[in-house]
XYZ file of C-alpha atoms in Angstrom:
697
model
C 0.845 -1.365 -18.643
C 3.859 -3.132 -20.084
C 4.612 -3.974 -23.699
C 5.459 -7.548 -24.672
C 8.997 -8.563 -25.579
C 9.456 -12.327 -25.114
C 6.674 -13.446 -22.832
C 3.198 -12.736 -21.517
C 3.433 -9.899 -18.999
C 1.383 -8.869 -16.021
C -0.248 -5.462 -15.695
C -0.557 -3.475 -12.488
C -3.247 -5.106 -10.324
C -6.217 -3.011 -9.310
C -6.367 -2.380 -5.580
C -9.679 -3.665 -4.232
C -11.997 -1.051 -2.811
C -12.943 -3.406 -0.005
C -9.542 -3.563 1.637
C -11.224 -2.535 4.876
C -10.445 -5.841 6.534
C -6.710 -5.082 6.589
C -7.039 -1.921 8.662
C -5.698 -1.726 12.149
C -9.056 -1.087 13.763
C -8.531 -3.459 16.672
C -12.098 -4.637 16.879
C -11.534 -7.946 18.653
C -9.890 -6.738 21.857
C -10.576 -8.997 24.805
C -12.140 -6.939 27.571
C -12.013 -7.680 31.256
C -15.183 -9.426 32.329
C -15.321 -7.553 35.618
C -17.859 -4.724 35.651
C -15.718 -2.996 38.241
C -12.763 -2.573 35.870
C -14.990 -1.721 32.923
C -16.372 1.223 34.868
C -12.984 2.648 35.802
C -11.957 5.958 34.167
C -9.406 6.253 31.381
C -6.478 8.497 32.293
C -5.078 10.582 29.436
C -2.456 12.384 31.499
C 0.442 10.528 33.068
C 0.929 13.354 35.538
C -2.623 12.946 36.862
C -2.310 9.154 36.883
C 0.758 9.317 39.117
C -1.129 11.224 41.814
C -2.760 7.970 42.906
C -0.924 5.225 40.968
C -2.617 2.254 42.657
C -6.025 3.405 41.377
C -5.056 3.607 37.709
C -6.288 0.754 35.515
C -6.467 2.393 32.081
C -3.970 4.826 30.531
C -4.287 6.306 27.053
C -1.284 8.301 25.766
C -1.945 7.958 22.038
C -0.545 10.727 19.804
C 1.339 12.353 22.669
C 4.560 13.077 20.704
C 6.480 10.692 22.965
C 9.991 9.893 21.792
C 10.680 7.520 24.683
C 8.659 5.080 26.755
C 7.810 7.003 29.976
C 9.392 4.813 32.665
C 7.063 6.393 35.243
C 4.348 4.153 33.800
C 6.041 1.232 35.548
C 4.828 2.678 38.865
C 1.222 1.895 37.854
C 1.275 -1.640 39.231
C -2.465 -2.269 38.698
C -2.520 -1.023 35.101
C -4.618 -3.275 32.853
C -4.892 -1.283 29.616
C -2.111 0.838 28.075
C -2.345 2.696 24.772
C 0.841 4.309 23.378
C -0.094 4.340 19.701
C 1.065 6.968 17.182
C 4.142 8.183 19.012
C 7.843 7.977 18.113
C 8.966 5.396 20.661
C 11.978 3.339 19.530
C 12.961 1.365 22.629
C 10.879 -0.460 25.246
C 12.222 -0.705 28.818
C 13.759 -3.971 29.971
C 11.684 -3.631 33.173
C 8.429 -3.872 31.219
C 7.463 -6.999 33.154
C 6.790 -4.842 36.219
C 3.326 -4.274 34.719
C 2.168 -7.749 35.726
C -1.551 -6.907 35.626
C -1.477 -5.672 32.030
C -4.214 -7.177 29.823
C -4.020 -4.929 26.737
C -0.881 -3.262 25.359
C -1.135 -1.189 22.184
C 2.071 0.169 20.606
C 0.927 0.672 17.016
C 2.487 3.322 14.763
C 5.774 3.793 16.605
C 9.407 3.135 15.626
C 10.029 0.063 17.768
C 12.620 -2.259 16.257
C 13.391 -4.586 19.166
C 11.184 -6.479 21.625
C 12.666 -6.879 25.132
C 12.765 -10.381 26.564
C 10.880 -9.050 29.615
C 7.695 -8.790 27.553
C 7.449 -12.576 27.719
C 6.872 -12.308 31.487
C 3.579 -10.427 31.084
C 1.618 -13.595 31.795
C -1.748 -11.815 32.041
C -1.426 -10.124 28.641
C -4.364 -10.894 26.345
C -4.096 -8.308 23.551
C -0.900 -7.005 21.953
C -0.749 -4.537 19.085
C 2.669 -3.990 17.501
C 1.533 -3.108 13.987
C 3.299 -0.407 11.955
C 6.674 -0.595 13.664
C 10.107 -1.867 12.539
C 10.301 -5.212 14.357
C 12.173 -7.916 12.450
C 12.869 -10.581 15.099
C 11.069 -11.752 18.231
C 13.130 -12.986 21.192
C 12.678 -16.556 22.419
C 11.059 -15.283 25.633
C 8.284 -13.577 23.668
C 6.645 -16.945 23.095
C 6.123 -17.412 26.832
C 2.941 -15.321 26.368
C 0.843 -18.468 26.298
C -2.360 -16.660 27.245
C -2.187 -14.158 24.371
C -5.436 -14.043 22.362
C -5.020 -11.101 19.966
C -1.733 -10.272 18.217
C -1.150 -7.655 15.515
C 2.362 -7.562 13.989
C 1.361 -6.358 10.537
C 3.480 -3.820 8.641
C 6.764 -4.593 10.332
C 9.970 -6.099 8.907
C 9.479 -9.740 9.922
C 11.199 -12.126 7.503
C 10.594 -15.452 9.202
C 7.504 -17.025 10.697
C 9.130 -18.494 13.791
C 8.148 -22.105 14.619
C 7.919 -20.932 18.238
C 4.612 -19.288 17.424
C 3.173 -22.759 18.091
C 3.347 -21.889 21.812
C 0.740 -19.129 21.423
C -2.081 -21.637 21.316
C -4.684 -19.294 22.822
C -4.481 -16.902 19.861
C -7.780 -16.351 18.118
C -6.699 -13.263 16.086
C -3.308 -13.113 14.384
C -2.592 -10.312 11.886
C 0.844 -10.539 10.236
C 0.218 -8.863 6.874
C 2.642 -6.485 5.197
C 5.869 -8.174 6.308
C 8.515 -10.112 4.347
C 7.556 -13.664 5.350
C 8.289 -16.198 2.595
C 7.756 -19.556 4.318
C 5.051 -20.699 6.749
C 6.363 -23.439 9.052
C 4.402 -26.617 9.733
C 3.985 -25.534 13.359
C 1.218 -23.130 12.363
C -1.199 -26.027 12.659
C -0.847 -25.811 16.453
C -2.696 -22.477 16.511
C -5.964 -24.374 16.422
C -7.934 -21.637 18.242
C -7.412 -19.086 15.462
C -10.610 -17.566 14.099
C -9.023 -14.648 12.203
C -5.713 -14.895 10.333
C -4.075 -12.466 7.912
C -0.845 -13.197 6.060
C -1.652 -10.781 3.237
C 1.049 -8.907 1.338
C 3.830 -11.350 2.175
C 5.882 -13.136 -0.547
C 4.377 -16.541 0.329
C 4.426 -19.073 -2.534
C 2.839 -22.121 -0.905
C 0.922 -23.314 2.148
C 2.054 -26.278 4.277
C -0.298 -29.222 4.804
C -0.700 -28.340 8.475
C -2.111 -24.940 7.477
C -5.412 -26.651 6.711
C -5.652 -27.947 10.271
C -6.856 -24.512 11.397
C -10.449 -25.739 11.414
C -11.824 -22.873 13.514
C -10.895 -20.108 11.079
C -13.712 -17.702 10.282
C -11.695 -15.035 8.421
C -8.665 -15.784 6.253
C -6.740 -13.108 4.323
C -4.121 -14.300 1.827
C -4.319 -11.408 -0.628
C -1.230 -9.974 -2.297
C 0.943 -13.078 -1.900
C 2.613 -15.187 -4.602
C 0.180 -18.110 -4.462
C -0.432 -19.898 -7.755
C -2.463 -22.832 -6.473
C -5.153 -23.399 -3.868
C -5.598 -27.124 -3.291
C -8.709 -29.170 -2.492
C -7.766 -29.025 1.226
C -9.485 -25.615 1.283
C -12.662 -27.502 2.219
C -11.145 -28.055 5.693
C -12.219 -24.535 6.682
C -15.848 -25.412 7.379
C -16.401 -22.330 9.557
C -14.910 -19.804 7.146
C -17.025 -16.686 6.570
C -14.504 -14.419 4.777
C -11.880 -15.622 2.290
C -9.595 -13.093 0.564
C -7.429 -14.454 -2.256
C -7.232 -11.355 -4.438
C -4.017 -10.063 -6.030
C -2.410 -13.484 -6.416
C -1.472 -15.623 -9.435
C -4.277 -18.203 -9.284
C -5.247 -19.793 -12.587
C -7.966 -22.109 -11.228
C -10.038 -22.851 -8.132
C -10.694 -26.355 -6.798
C -14.307 -27.587 -6.884
C -14.009 -28.205 -3.126
C -14.321 -24.465 -2.538
C -18.039 -25.014 -2.901
C -18.009 -26.909 0.413
C -17.395 -23.721 2.418
C -21.067 -23.491 3.256
C -20.664 -20.718 5.864
C -18.786 -18.409 3.471
C -20.280 -14.911 3.180
C -17.567 -12.938 1.365
C -15.198 -14.239 -1.317
C -12.575 -11.965 -2.904
C -10.879 -13.316 -6.049
C -10.129 -10.191 -8.056
C -6.819 -9.559 -9.842
C -5.853 -13.176 -10.468
C -5.497 -15.186 -13.708
C -8.794 -17.058 -13.577
C -10.361 -17.922 -16.940
C -13.263 -19.880 -15.455
C -14.969 -20.448 -12.142
C -16.056 -23.851 -10.812
C -19.765 -24.607 -10.960
C -19.562 -25.570 -7.283
C -19.551 -21.862 -6.350
C -23.297 -22.174 -6.684
C -23.263 -24.328 -3.528
C -22.137 -21.393 -1.353
C -25.611 -20.899 0.029
C -24.653 -18.102 2.451
C -22.499 -16.068 0.058
C -23.369 -12.348 0.000
C -20.376 -10.689 -1.716
C -18.336 -12.083 -4.615
C -15.484 -10.132 -6.241
C -14.144 -11.616 -9.495
C -12.994 -8.373 -11.160
C -9.800 -8.003 -13.188
C -9.657 -11.677 -14.193
C -9.522 -12.983 -17.808
C -12.879 -14.750 -17.379
C -14.684 -15.876 -20.527
C -17.887 -17.304 -19.054
C -19.745 -17.560 -15.754
C -21.243 -20.722 -14.208
C -25.045 -20.831 -14.431
C -25.090 -22.279 -10.921
C -24.442 -18.806 -9.453
C -28.161 -18.188 -9.771
C -28.680 -20.800 -7.029
C -27.195 -18.479 -4.384
C -30.290 -16.865 -2.917
C -28.463 -14.629 -0.413
C -26.121 -13.060 -2.961
C -26.201 -9.251 -2.737
C -23.254 -7.954 -4.761
C -20.857 -9.143 -7.488
C -17.830 -7.126 -8.617
C -17.085 -7.602 -12.320
C -14.860 -4.542 -12.873
C -12.301 -4.889 -15.631
C -13.853 -7.977 -17.254
C -14.731 -7.802 -20.956
C -17.321 -10.518 -21.502
C -18.272 -11.231 -25.100
C -21.098 -12.102 -25.091
C -22.199 -10.993 -21.649
C -23.255 -14.060 -19.566
C -27.000 -14.536 -19.266
C -26.635 -15.560 -15.628
C -25.465 -12.039 -14.729
C -28.557 -10.535 -16.362
C -30.699 -12.941 -14.353
C -28.930 -12.107 -11.113
C -29.349 -8.389 -11.715
C -33.039 -8.850 -12.419
C -33.304 -10.676 -9.082
C -31.855 -7.714 -7.183
C -28.139 -8.578 -7.128
C -26.024 -5.449 -7.586
C -23.433 -5.847 -10.338
C -20.543 -3.426 -9.810
C -18.827 -2.586 -13.100
C -21.695 -4.143 -15.070
C -21.817 -3.641 -18.844
C -24.443 -5.566 -20.732
C -27.730 -4.895 -22.506
C -27.715 -1.309 -21.262
C -24.510 -0.519 -23.157
C -26.263 0.278 -26.437
C -28.875 2.456 -24.736
C -26.157 4.264 -22.772
C -24.171 4.975 -25.935
C -27.286 6.267 -27.625
C -27.977 8.474 -24.619
C -24.439 9.893 -24.716
C -24.791 10.589 -28.424
C -27.998 12.554 -27.772
C -26.303 14.516 -24.985
C -23.428 15.507 -27.252
C -25.740 16.433 -30.128
C -27.778 18.662 -27.822
C -24.548 20.316 -26.666
C -23.484 20.989 -30.272
C -26.829 22.558 -31.141
C -26.717 24.828 -28.099
C -29.551 23.071 -26.241
C -27.640 23.189 -22.946
C -30.575 22.345 -20.689
C -31.495 19.184 -22.577
C -27.821 18.266 -22.961
C -27.250 18.430 -19.205
C -30.297 16.235 -18.577
C -29.021 13.599 -21.022
C -25.489 13.720 -19.585
C -26.845 13.365 -16.048
C -28.885 10.339 -17.067
C -25.830 8.829 -18.745
C -23.466 9.223 -15.772
C -26.091 7.574 -13.592
C -26.106 4.649 -16.032
C -22.338 4.388 -16.510
C -20.558 5.663 -13.408
C -17.032 5.006 -14.741
C -16.918 6.831 -18.090
C -14.665 9.791 -17.348
C -15.013 11.606 -20.734
C -18.749 12.066 -20.176
C -18.168 13.191 -16.602
C -15.602 15.732 -17.801
C -17.966 17.053 -20.479
C -20.833 17.394 -18.009
C -18.584 19.156 -15.497
C -17.663 21.733 -18.149
C -21.359 22.333 -18.843
C -21.972 22.830 -15.118
C -19.100 25.304 -15.074
C -20.570 27.236 -18.012
C -23.939 27.339 -16.218
C -22.165 28.622 -13.064
C -23.242 25.549 -11.099
C -19.833 25.375 -9.444
C -20.707 22.997 -6.606
C -22.059 20.390 -9.022
C -19.002 20.754 -11.251
C -16.597 20.335 -8.338
C -18.427 17.294 -6.959
C -18.508 15.558 -10.360
C -14.800 16.260 -10.946
C -14.021 14.862 -7.518
C -15.779 11.615 -8.506
C -13.955 11.515 -11.843
C -10.492 12.045 -10.358
C -10.510 8.654 -8.612
C -11.150 6.828 -11.902
C -8.597 5.400 -14.333
C -8.322 7.569 -17.451
C -5.778 9.033 -19.856
C -3.387 11.615 -18.355
C -4.533 14.440 -20.648
C -8.145 13.806 -19.716
C -7.355 13.732 -15.992
C -5.431 16.992 -16.349
C -8.517 18.587 -17.903
C -10.701 17.255 -15.091
C -8.351 18.675 -12.446
C -8.364 22.019 -14.250
C -12.166 22.114 -14.230
C -12.167 21.084 -10.573
C -9.775 23.875 -9.653
C -11.782 26.423 -11.632
C -14.974 25.328 -9.906
C -13.530 25.604 -6.418
C -11.844 28.915 -7.108
C -15.134 30.485 -8.100
C -16.934 29.621 -4.892
C -16.297 30.296 -1.249
C -15.731 26.592 -0.735
C -11.976 26.681 -1.296
C -11.355 29.550 1.102
C -13.466 27.896 3.765
C -11.756 24.521 3.364
C -8.277 26.072 3.552
C -9.313 28.109 6.575
C -10.498 24.913 8.276
C -7.166 23.219 7.578
C -5.303 26.240 8.936
C -7.303 26.013 12.150
C -6.367 22.327 12.477
C -2.713 23.195 11.939
C -2.872 25.919 14.562
C -4.487 23.551 17.046
C -1.908 20.807 16.440
C 1.159 22.576 15.075
C 3.536 19.897 16.383
C 1.956 17.195 14.219
C 2.713 16.611 10.540
C -0.741 15.177 9.806
C -2.754 18.433 9.425
C -0.045 19.839 7.131
C -0.182 16.667 5.054
C -3.978 16.847 4.718
C -3.743 20.460 3.521
C -1.033 19.445 1.064
C -3.273 16.697 -0.334
C -6.058 19.225 -0.770
C -3.758 21.553 -2.725
C -2.557 18.572 -4.767
C -6.085 17.512 -5.685
C -6.796 21.088 -6.767
C -3.742 21.090 -8.988
C -2.019 23.821 -6.969
C 1.280 21.952 -6.934
C 3.467 24.816 -5.686
C 1.342 25.282 -2.572
C 1.173 21.517 -2.062
C 4.970 21.240 -2.255
C 5.520 23.870 0.451
C 3.066 22.202 2.836
C 4.482 18.692 2.301
C 7.975 20.059 2.952
C 6.785 21.579 6.216
C 5.215 18.255 7.236
C 8.551 16.521 6.624
C 10.434 19.127 8.671
C 8.109 18.378 11.583
C 8.280 14.600 11.182
C 11.181 13.252 9.069
C 9.487 9.823 9.062
C 6.135 11.062 7.728
C 5.924 8.511 4.944
C 3.018 9.939 2.959
C 4.573 13.418 2.729
C 7.773 11.959 1.237
C 5.595 10.019 -1.202
C 3.540 12.988 -2.411
C 6.630 15.186 -2.644
C 8.112 12.490 -4.907
C 5.008 12.579 -7.106
C 5.316 16.368 -7.401
C 8.948 15.919 -8.428
C 7.809 13.468 -11.120
C 5.233 15.952 -12.408
C 7.731 18.832 -12.500
C 10.549 16.602 -13.827
C 12.974 17.536 -11.020
C 15.250 14.526 -11.374
C 17.758 15.004 -8.515
C 14.953 15.978 -6.140
C 12.867 13.011 -7.284
C 15.768 10.667 -6.575
C 16.294 12.072 -3.059
C 12.641 12.164 -1.963
C 11.805 8.796 -3.539
C 14.780 7.030 -2.001
C 13.831 8.407 1.408
C 10.281 7.099 0.935
C 11.530 3.709 -0.286
C 13.798 3.476 2.763
C 10.851 4.017 5.104
C 8.285 1.872 3.289
C 9.985 -0.428 0.760
C 7.336 -3.141 0.512
C 4.193 -1.075 -0.044
C 2.057 -0.818 -3.169
C 2.954 2.866 -3.392
C 6.613 1.864 -3.539
C 5.888 -0.481 -6.449
C 4.229 2.305 -8.428
C 7.003 4.824 -7.705
C 10.057 2.623 -8.368
C 9.867 2.665 -12.211
C 10.250 6.463 -12.242
C 13.299 6.257 -9.980
C 14.955 3.492 -12.006
C 14.351 5.392 -15.233
C 15.812 8.665 -13.953
C 18.801 6.897 -12.378
C 19.585 5.307 -15.753
C 19.092 1.805 -14.379
C 17.653 -1.148 -16.270
C 13.924 -0.528 -16.571
C 13.179 -3.939 -18.027
C 11.596 -6.552 -15.758
C 13.083 -10.002 -16.312
C 10.858 -13.060 -16.372
C 11.600 -16.722 -15.683
C 12.101 -17.531 -19.360
C 14.858 -14.964 -19.736
C 12.825 -12.324 -21.542
C 12.207 -8.752 -20.423
C 9.115 -6.579 -20.249
C 8.907 -2.795 -20.246
C 6.391 -0.324 -18.882
C 4.578 1.604 -21.561
C 2.488 3.338 -18.909
C 3.796 4.514 -15.545
C 1.081 4.652 -12.889
C 1.323 6.056 -9.359
C -1.317 5.124 -6.777
C -1.940 6.712 -3.392
C -2.461 5.121 0.020
C -6.051 4.214 -0.961
C -5.013 2.494 -4.181
C -6.372 5.331 -6.328
C -4.451 6.535 -9.383
C -3.123 10.045 -8.736
C -0.729 10.311 -11.679
C 0.129 8.394 -14.812
C 2.275 8.942 -17.866
C 2.493 7.037 -21.128
C 5.874 6.391 -22.727
C 6.291 7.107 -26.415
C 7.368 4.342 -28.753
C 10.768 6.023 -29.102
C 11.273 6.099 -25.326
C 10.423 2.419 -25.088
C 12.873 1.547 -27.845
C 15.605 3.611 -26.180
C 14.948 1.829 -22.863
C 15.213 -1.573 -24.540
C 18.411 -0.704 -26.388
C 19.905 0.958 -23.289
C 19.307 -2.184 -21.273
C 20.764 -4.313 -24.020
C 23.877 -2.169 -24.317
C 24.068 -1.422 -20.565
C 24.331 2.327 -21.146
C 21.974 5.255 -21.273
C 23.337 6.738 -24.484
C 24.402 5.392 -27.856
C 26.660 7.562 -29.947
C 27.205 6.557 -33.540
C 29.603 9.104 -35.048
C 31.616 9.141 -38.233
C 33.942 6.397 -36.954
C 31.122 3.878 -37.287
C 31.330 3.259 -41.004
C 30.650 -0.429 -41.398
C 29.320 -3.544 -39.668
C 32.705 -4.360 -38.164
C 33.098 -1.011 -36.411
C 29.471 -1.227 -35.233
C 30.221 -4.595 -33.637
C 33.336 -3.175 -31.996
C 31.350 -0.293 -30.494
C 28.634 -2.583 -29.182
C 31.234 -4.972 -27.764
C 33.015 -2.126 -26.014
C 29.808 -0.963 -24.373
C 28.751 -4.470 -23.402
C 32.116 -4.972 -21.743
C 31.083 -2.504 -19.003
C 28.769 -5.223 -17.644
C 27.339 -3.054 -14.858
C 24.487 -4.491 -12.838
C 21.651 -2.526 -11.265
C 23.340 -2.112 -7.882
C 26.538 -0.825 -9.494
C 24.607 1.628 -11.654
C 22.625 2.780 -8.608
C 25.812 3.461 -6.618
C 27.525 5.371 -9.408
C 24.428 7.448 -10.235
C 23.694 8.401 -6.623
C 27.355 9.383 -6.157
C 27.281 11.398 -9.370
C 24.104 13.251 -8.365
C 25.551 14.093 -4.951
C 28.861 15.380 -6.333
C 28.272 16.862 -9.763
C 24.927 18.675 -9.689
C 25.136 22.339 -10.694
C 24.313 25.276 -8.438
C 21.418 26.275 -10.711
C 19.744 22.910 -10.136
C 20.298 23.225 -6.395
C 18.738 26.695 -6.355
C 15.678 25.379 -8.176
C 14.844 23.109 -5.251
C 16.625 24.298 -2.142
C 14.653 21.941 0.126
C 16.111 18.838 -1.513
C 19.651 20.156 -1.145
C 19.370 21.543 2.368
C 17.299 18.680 3.775
C 17.795 15.420 1.844
C 21.315 15.966 0.491
C 23.170 15.998 3.858
C 21.616 12.595 4.671
C 22.779 10.950 1.438
C 26.149 12.720 1.566
C 26.800 11.374 5.087
C 25.486 7.947 4.031
C 28.148 7.810 1.322
C 30.937 9.258 3.446
C 30.344 6.727 6.243
C 30.583 3.800 3.833
C 26.924 2.732 3.770
C 26.397 3.206 0.020
C 26.795 -0.483 -0.841
C 24.356 -1.625 1.862
C 21.859 1.105 0.983
C 22.039 0.199 -2.719
C 21.240 -3.455 -2.042
C 18.401 -2.560 0.350
C 16.770 -0.232 -2.179
C 17.098 -2.860 -4.933
C 16.031 -5.779 -2.734
C 12.640 -5.844 -4.446
C 14.315 -7.210 -7.589
C 14.009 -10.816 -6.436
C 14.698 -12.168 -9.907
C 18.301 -10.980 -9.630
C 20.099 -13.700 -7.669
C 23.158 -11.654 -6.707
C 20.910 -9.222 -4.776
C 19.106 -12.015 -2.928
C 22.436 -13.655 -2.075
C 23.980 -10.441 -0.757
C 20.949 -9.693 1.433
C 21.112 -13.181 2.907
C 24.857 -13.063 3.607
C 25.111 -9.566 5.113
C 22.581 -9.194 7.962
C 25.163 -7.409 10.144
C 25.777 -4.701 7.529
C 22.035 -4.222 7.088
C 21.442 -3.835 10.813
C 24.406 -1.435 11.135
C 22.951 0.798 8.430
C 19.479 0.714 9.949
C 20.907 1.669 13.339
C 22.668 4.657 11.752
C 19.497 5.626 9.901
C 17.420 5.552 13.084
C 19.875 7.812 14.911
C 20.435 10.265 12.048
C 19.536 13.839 13.018
C 17.737 15.666 10.217
C 18.251 19.354 9.527
C 15.599 21.527 11.095
């Protein structure tokens, strides 16, 4: 949450639980129609494949710890399917076009930052998966792949949507979410065969007219962009079955949306909608509607006309009074997720009875009432916490642990969540469950000791139990194995927040932000970093005002809150005054005796005129050069592992570039945007150094 200063401010958007459609499960791969090739075996060993290379049609080397593309693969002239996902490959061979029979090439979850021109010569290629890499630019020759049907480039570093994409006119699936694309060129209208398109989580502010010429679209994902308006042209998508517009800035929907008669799923949550058009009632095939976290006041009665409707999400909406149409829909079998209506009074009465029974010592009856209540209201954490404690007292440890596990994914006050985690830990520690779970994780680690993933999963388990010291050690080990293991850097940063280890938090967070700057996790972590680096914590708006966080929330990779902290009123006031005076401390000693001397002091401080990038550079330099030995001993990992990286970064002259990259998310600050635009060579030079940096073992 943020407190108001001069304008209306936005809160953190809730991450939709149905974000399944943005996964990289490549479900629409074109398969070869020949039964002969479908029946051929899949080789999972390159050594075995090379024994008879002309008979190899499918090769799967996923998760093989490859640091380079095995050039021996080029000997497999008849290869049709090649999977190299989840390795550490950075460079593709320039002779890649020797694989002329290739139909499917999957390179997801690698470190590829450049596409060789030779890839454009793979004229038989149908399916290409490049998601979760570091590609920023595609060579001109890439667009010679005129037969390409499925293309995943999501979660890369693409900044421009090249007009040359118009040449890929056979594409029917194009996933480009999670990049840095700001403008969609008019040429997109040439991709008229597209049936599935995702441009989610890109800073797109508008759609060109030609966008609505994609008449064959069946699935369209525009969530997490900067869209404020959806025009009446939306009715051009007559075949659309899934439309995702959540996490935008929409204030209204056009009535023409009701003409999408094939629509089955519509996601509108986390926008600024105060009303919905009555024409939604014309969506005769609609099954799922998510309108949660919008400032809606009423609901159109016409929703009751949708006979196929199965589920409506109304989380985070405070209707007063509750719309009658939602009661009617529920009575007709529609599931209302987050529903609060006529049952509220009965639920409150039930909770009151449960608490009274607890006070009088009637534990059995109290548990029954609590259980009935948490079935009625599945989101009220205080009741869940109270019931879990009763289970613990009754030595029903499994029930207590399971209920706490459900409660920990909810949004509640920090003190309450701490109590829930404590009960959860106590429950697990008093059963054999914990020992068995840890033993299972240890077996996974032993079986795959070269991978960071099993260590990370064990660390998450320790974290969820509240055993932060054990979690820290395991996350550190995961990072030693894989310096680019993003989630381990993230969770280690959260642990540094919890334990208030400021230098360590700065190091681990900056490493995470370097690897994944545009993610939702990055957004939730940045305020802690800015605060501890004495930077401006205020967020400027278009009218010149500033807003401040009164609650800092950190969410994990699933969008669930794993930590939050409320700022006191004093801390907020200090942040506001510090930003105003461009300093982190105000000292008013005996020399400040009157208004004149006060003005002189303020003027002197204001004269410093440091911006965020300058503060960042000076603070990072200070931390690296002036931290005491006692602080270093407290967290030796940060100083033996992270510190050499940042020390070399500074000594080699990359501090300025690094500072602008880390602050590039502050798009409201023009000098940052201008520097990023004018210095692509410096940015690429730093990234090249970063990729080649050798981390301490």
